[in-house]
Tab-separated table of C-alpha atoms in Angstrom:
chain	number	residue	atom	x	y	z
K	11	PHE	CA	0.414	-12.546	16.258
K	12	ARG	CA	-3.245	-11.780	16.339
K	13	ILE	CA	-5.714	-8.506	16.308
K	14	LEU	CA	-8.249	-7.471	19.149
K	15	ILE	CA	-11.209	-6.478	16.576
K	16	ASN	CA	-14.079	-7.022	19.406
K	17	ALA	CA	-13.454	-6.801	23.061
K	18	ASN	CA	-16.549	-7.010	24.156
K	19	THR	CA	-16.285	-11.022	22.820
K	20	GLY	CA	-12.635	-11.227	21.816
K	21	ARG	CA	-13.596	-11.622	18.430
K	22	GLU	CA	-9.234	-11.964	16.918
K	23	GLU	CA	-8.236	-11.799	13.450
K	24	PRO	CA	-3.890	-12.945	11.193
K	25	CYS	CA	-2.999	-9.603	10.109
K	26	THR	CA	-3.535	-10.844	6.990
K	27	TRP	CA	-7.049	-10.202	7.971
K	28	ILE	CA	-6.920	-6.172	7.460
K	29	ASP	CA	-5.971	-6.384	2.946
K	30	ASP	CA	-8.478	-9.231	2.970
K	31	PRO	CA	-8.066	-9.836	-0.998
K	32	SER	CA	-11.903	-11.464	-1.469
K	33	LYS	CA	-13.100	-8.105	0.187
K	34	PRO	CA	-13.318	-4.764	-1.532
K	35	ILE	CA	-10.666	-2.001	-1.918
K	36	ASP	CA	-13.017	1.729	0.432
K	37	GLU	CA	-13.188	-1.933	3.128
K	38	ILE	CA	-9.537	-2.234	3.192
K	39	GLN	CA	-8.657	1.444	3.210
K	40	PHE	CA	-11.270	1.174	6.254
K	41	ARG	CA	-10.052	-1.476	8.205
K	42	ARG	CA	-6.213	-0.129	7.902
K	43	ALA	CA	-7.790	2.576	8.438
K	44	GLU	CA	-9.364	0.937	12.488
K	45	GLN	CA	-6.253	-1.526	12.286
K	46	CYS	CA	-2.715	0.068	11.910
K	47	LYS	CA	-3.117	3.615	13.900
K	48	LYS	CA	-2.541	0.596	17.342
K	49	PRO	CA	1.517	1.065	17.814
K	50	ASP	CA	1.099	-3.111	17.886
K	51	VAL	CA	-0.819	-3.760	14.537
K	52	LYS	CA	1.401	-0.438	13.065
K	53	GLU	CA	4.432	-2.783	13.937
K	54	LYS	CA	3.271	-6.663	13.533
K	55	CYS	CA	0.772	-5.730	10.564
K	56	LYS	CA	3.584	-4.364	8.219
K	57	ARG	CA	2.131	-5.243	4.835
K	58	ALA	CA	-1.350	-5.662	5.797
K	59	CYS	CA	-0.728	-1.143	6.845
K	60	GLY	CA	1.281	-0.756	3.560
K	61	GLU	CA	3.931	-0.422	5.393
K	62	CYS	CA	6.464	-3.122	3.377
K	63	CYS	CA	6.016	-4.101	0.328
K	64	GLY	CA	9.012	-5.107	-1.838
K	65	ASP	CA	10.700	-8.840	-1.885
K	66	THR	CA	13.578	-9.497	0.591
K	67	SER	CA	16.986	-11.708	-0.839
K	68	ILE	CA	16.063	-15.017	1.818
K	69	SER	CA	16.135	-18.352	-0.141
K	70	PHE	CA	13.780	-20.905	0.342
K	71	LYS	CA	13.589	-24.827	-1.427
K	72	TYR	CA	10.670	-24.989	-3.810
K	73	THR	CA	10.420	-29.119	-5.144
K	74	ASN	CA	9.224	-29.256	-8.811
K	75	SER	CA	5.366	-31.330	-8.261
K	76	GLU	CA	6.152	-33.210	-11.824
K	77	THR	CA	9.823	-33.549	-11.923
K	78	GLY	CA	10.487	-34.029	-7.944
K	79	GLU	CA	13.396	-32.047	-8.864
K	80	ARG	CA	14.590	-29.703	-5.351
K	81	ARG	CA	16.281	-27.229	-5.564
K	82	ASP	CA	17.248	-23.554	-3.430
K	83	VAL	CA	15.656	-20.815	-4.988
K	84	ASP	CA	14.939	-16.577	-4.080
K	85	CYS	CA	11.676	-13.777	-5.197
K	86	ALA	CA	14.090	-12.910	-8.614
K	87	TRP	CA	13.033	-16.816	-9.750
K	88	LEU	CA	9.584	-16.390	-7.884
K	89	ALA	CA	9.367	-12.932	-10.127
K	90	ASN	CA	10.647	-14.804	-14.116
K	91	ALA	CA	8.305	-18.942	-13.195
K	92	PRO	CA	5.198	-19.440	-14.804
K	93	GLU	CA	2.196	-17.181	-13.664
K	94	LYS	CA	0.417	-20.622	-12.967
K	95	ARG	CA	3.619	-22.090	-10.538
K	96	ARG	CA	3.570	-17.850	-9.245
K	97	LYS	CA	1.060	-18.455	-8.253
K	98	ARG	CA	0.676	-21.844	-6.782
K	99	VAL	CA	4.324	-21.075	-4.551
K	100	CYS	CA	2.758	-17.595	-3.587
K	101	LEU	CA	0.315	-18.506	-2.067
K	102	LEU	CA	3.276	-19.582	0.424
K	103	LYS	CA	5.471	-17.059	-0.062
K	104	LYS	CA	3.613	-13.868	-0.734
K	105	SER	CA	4.733	-11.727	2.708
K	106	SER	CA	8.031	-12.717	1.934
K	107	CYS	CA	7.939	-11.761	-1.977
K	108	PRO	CA	5.680	-9.563	-2.425
K	109	GLU	CA	6.901	-7.868	-5.065
K	110	ALA	CA	7.552	-11.438	-7.000
K	111	CYS	CA	3.493	-12.200	-6.290
K	112	GLY	CA	1.599	-8.728	-7.739
K	113	GLU	CA	0.717	-7.579	-3.495
K	114	CYS	CA	2.350	-4.803	-3.622
K	115	ALA	CA	0.581	-3.555	-7.298
K	116	ARG	CA	-2.630	-3.877	-5.098
K	117	GLN	CA	-0.534	-1.743	-2.296
K	118	ARG	CA	-0.679	0.443	-4.284
K	119	GLU	CA	-4.272	0.535	-5.739
K	120	ILE	CA	-4.987	0.147	-2.279
K	121	ASN	CA	-3.078	3.156	-1.002
K	122	GLY	CA	-4.098	5.977	-4.338
K	123	PRO	CA	-2.576	7.769	-6.076
K	124	ASP	CA	0.862	9.051	-4.695
K	125	ASP	CA	0.756	12.558	-2.683
K	126	ASP	CA	4.939	13.073	-4.956
K	127	ASN	CA	2.396	13.086	-8.148
K	128	VAL	CA	-0.282	15.551	-7.576
K	129	ASP	CA	1.236	18.747	-10.012
K	130	ASP	CA	4.163	17.359	-11.921
K	131	ASN	CA	4.572	20.491	-12.926
K	132	VAL	CA	5.060	22.580	-10.321
K	133	ASP	CA	8.414	23.161	-8.920
K	134	ASP	CA	9.866	21.503	-6.250
K	135	LYS	CA	9.263	24.164	-3.418
K	136	ILE	CA	6.873	26.714	-3.924
K	137	PRO	CA	7.480	29.482	-2.578
K	138	VAL	CA	4.916	31.259	0.057
K	139	MET	CA	5.120	34.561	2.807
K	140	GLY	CA	8.044	35.135	4.172
K	141	GLY	CA	10.487	33.134	2.060
K	142	ALA	CA	9.211	30.246	3.550
K	143	GLY	CA	8.822	26.754	0.913
K	144	ALA	CA	5.327	24.476	1.352
K	145	VAL	CA	7.221	21.088	-0.124
K	146	LYS	CA	5.296	19.402	-3.619
K	147	GLY	CA	3.283	16.696	-2.855
K	148	THR	CA	2.195	17.649	0.958
K	149	SER	CA	-0.967	19.580	1.791
K	150	GLN	CA	-0.062	22.236	2.647
K	151	ALA	CA	1.456	22.950	-1.074
K	152	LYS	CA	-2.103	21.453	-1.906
K	153	THR	CA	-3.904	24.296	0.384
K	154	LEU	CA	-1.304	26.739	-0.580
K	155	LYS	CA	-3.077	25.895	-4.758
K	156	VAL	CA	-5.729	25.975	-3.818
K	157	SER	CA	-5.751	30.181	-2.164
K	158	LEU	CA	-3.564	30.884	-5.159
K	159	VAL	CA	-6.676	29.632	-7.010
K	160	TYR	CA	-8.785	31.607	-4.914
K	161	SER	CA	-6.369	34.595	-4.850
K	162	LEU	CA	-6.949	34.841	-8.498
K	163	VAL	CA	-10.577	34.118	-8.838
K	164	ILE	CA	-11.568	37.841	-6.151
K	165	MET	CA	-9.405	39.565	-7.260
K	166	ALA	CA	-10.199	38.864	-11.419
K	167	LEU	CA	-14.040	39.554	-9.852
K	168	THR	CA	-13.314	42.942	-8.126
K	169	ILE	CA	-11.363	43.786	-11.562
K	170	PHE	CA	-14.287	43.031	-13.871
K	171	TRP	CA	-16.996	44.657	-11.922
């Protein structure tokens, strides 16, 4: 699958172009915002779009370059391999073993902070008028927090003036 980048020139790129590790994070975030909103790209480039990050349970053949030994290995084996070997194998297997190859940590860095960790000192539900509740970490909860702070400041100013 290749992504059409420019319809006028016909330029196409593979999914890996979206989150090219040689590019700065803000460039990757821009590429994701522009490309991953397209349904076909979001469907076919899940890892590059930050939608999917976890090792698969598949096994694959590994040949030890020093001994010539060939055996079946999996992502757990790769995660525990010496760094030099892991880097070499990850060049070929990072899409199957993104966690073991450090891709998930990079995805978390690109995605930014998790909205669920906005304020760990807040209850899971924030009561609002009419008994409805806003779920912690949502934009609705953030808006409510800002509104409450703003209201308290206005009230304090009104009392003291």
